[in-house]
Short mmCIF file of C-alpha atoms in Angstrom, two decimals:
data_model
loop_
_atom_site.label_atom_id
_atom_site.label_comp_id
_atom_site.label_asym_id
_atom_site.label_seq_id
_atom_site.Cartn_x
_atom_site.Cartn_y
_atom_site.Cartn_z
CA MET A 182 86.48 109.47 177.43
CA ASP A 183 86.12 108.79 173.72
CA ASP A 184 82.52 110.09 173.58
CA GLU A 185 81.44 112.48 170.81
CA PRO A 186 80.72 115.95 171.88
CA LEU A 187 77.05 116.67 172.40
CA SER A 188 77.44 119.69 169.79
CA GLU A 189 78.51 117.37 166.91
CA TRP A 190 75.63 114.69 167.71
CA VAL A 191 73.00 117.58 167.56
CA LYS A 192 74.54 118.73 164.38
CA ARG A 193 74.07 115.18 162.92
CA ARG A 194 70.58 114.74 164.13
CA ASP A 195 69.44 118.05 162.91
CA MET A 196 70.91 117.26 159.38
CA LYS A 197 68.25 114.37 159.24
CA ARG A 198 65.36 116.60 160.17
CA GLY A 199 62.82 117.04 157.28
CA GLN A 200 63.89 113.69 155.66
CA LEU A 201 61.07 111.83 154.04
CA ARG A 202 60.39 108.18 153.61
CA ALA A 203 57.54 106.15 152.17
CA ALA A 204 56.06 103.28 154.12
CA PRO A 205 53.68 100.94 152.29
CA LEU A 206 50.21 100.42 153.78
CA VAL A 207 50.05 96.68 153.91
CA PRO A 208 48.44 95.22 156.93
CA GLY A 209 50.88 93.26 159.32
CA LYS A 210 53.86 93.63 157.14
CA GLY A 211 55.54 97.00 158.42
CA LEU A 212 58.26 98.74 156.53
CA GLN A 213 59.68 96.42 153.68
CA GLY A 214 61.76 97.13 150.51
CA ALA A 215 60.29 99.63 148.32
CA HIS A 216 60.16 97.07 145.29
CA LEU A 217 57.80 94.74 147.22
CA ASN A 218 54.08 95.66 146.65
CA PRO A 219 54.76 98.61 144.06
CA ASP A 220 50.93 99.04 143.56
CA ALA A 221 50.10 99.20 147.35
CA PRO A 222 49.44 102.77 148.70
CA ARG A 223 52.02 104.42 150.56
CA VAL A 224 51.96 106.89 153.46
CA ILE A 225 54.75 109.46 153.13
CA GLU A 226 56.42 110.26 156.50
CA ARG A 227 58.77 113.01 157.62
CA TRP A 228 61.45 113.17 160.33
CA ASN A 229 60.91 115.96 162.77
CA GLY A 230 63.93 115.01 164.88
CA HIS A 231 62.13 112.86 167.32
CA ILE A 232 59.61 110.78 165.43
CA TRP A 233 58.37 109.97 161.96
CA GLU A 234 55.14 111.92 161.46
CA PHE A 235 52.49 111.96 158.71
CA TYR A 236 53.38 114.10 155.73
CA GLY A 237 51.29 113.03 152.71
CA PHE A 238 49.94 110.06 150.79
CA ALA A 239 50.85 108.45 147.46
CA VAL A 240 48.58 105.92 145.46
CA ASN A 241 51.43 103.72 144.52
CA LEU A 242 55.33 103.52 144.41
CA ALA A 243 55.77 105.58 141.31
CA GLU A 244 53.99 108.58 142.91
CA ALA A 245 55.63 108.14 146.22
CA GLN A 246 59.06 108.22 144.39
CA ARG A 247 58.03 111.56 142.70
CA ILE A 248 57.34 112.98 145.99
CA LEU A 249 60.57 111.72 147.64
CA TYR A 250 62.73 112.51 144.66
CA PRO A 251 61.38 115.68 143.08
CA ASP A 252 64.65 116.76 141.33
CA ASN A 253 64.99 113.30 139.33
CA LYS A 254 63.57 113.89 135.90
CA VAL A 255 63.94 110.53 134.90
CA ALA A 256 62.60 107.46 137.10
CA PRO A 257 65.21 104.85 137.89
CA ALA A 258 65.30 101.98 135.48
CA SER A 259 63.57 98.83 136.94
CA GLY A 260 64.09 96.64 133.74
CA ALA A 261 65.85 93.44 133.30
CA ALA A 262 69.20 92.86 134.68
CA PRO A 263 72.17 93.56 132.02
CA LYS A 264 73.46 90.58 130.17
CA LEU A 265 76.94 89.18 131.23
CA GLY A 266 79.32 88.97 128.64
CA PRO A 267 81.12 85.75 127.62
CA GLY A 268 83.60 84.12 130.15
CA THR A 269 83.75 81.71 132.98
CA GLY A 270 84.28 83.83 136.05
CA ARG A 271 84.66 82.11 139.22
CA HIS A 272 81.36 83.30 140.40
CA ARG A 273 79.52 81.83 137.37
CA LYS A 274 77.71 78.48 137.38
CA PRO A 275 79.73 75.93 135.55
CA GLN A 276 78.14 74.88 132.41
CA ALA A 277 77.17 71.15 131.93
CA PRO A 278 79.25 68.99 129.73
CA ARG A 279 78.02 68.67 126.16
#
């Protein structure tokens, strides 16, 4: 049998214990990407090894990120995408004839 030993599985499971996640409180939507509804309140949940349990509350995405990632001094940049340089890479849309 190629089954993983139970002791290794327990180690992997225990590593995730205490992990936090933020779930937006938007009715009927469930878990979605963090970038959707950035102004919606968030519930902070903690994994206890079996289920996600209530850990805290955040007013919006920015506050939730401060709770989830306390070591990050600078928030991730969420500005415009970087400009592409000149060229006609195969993935770029061809320009219309002039």
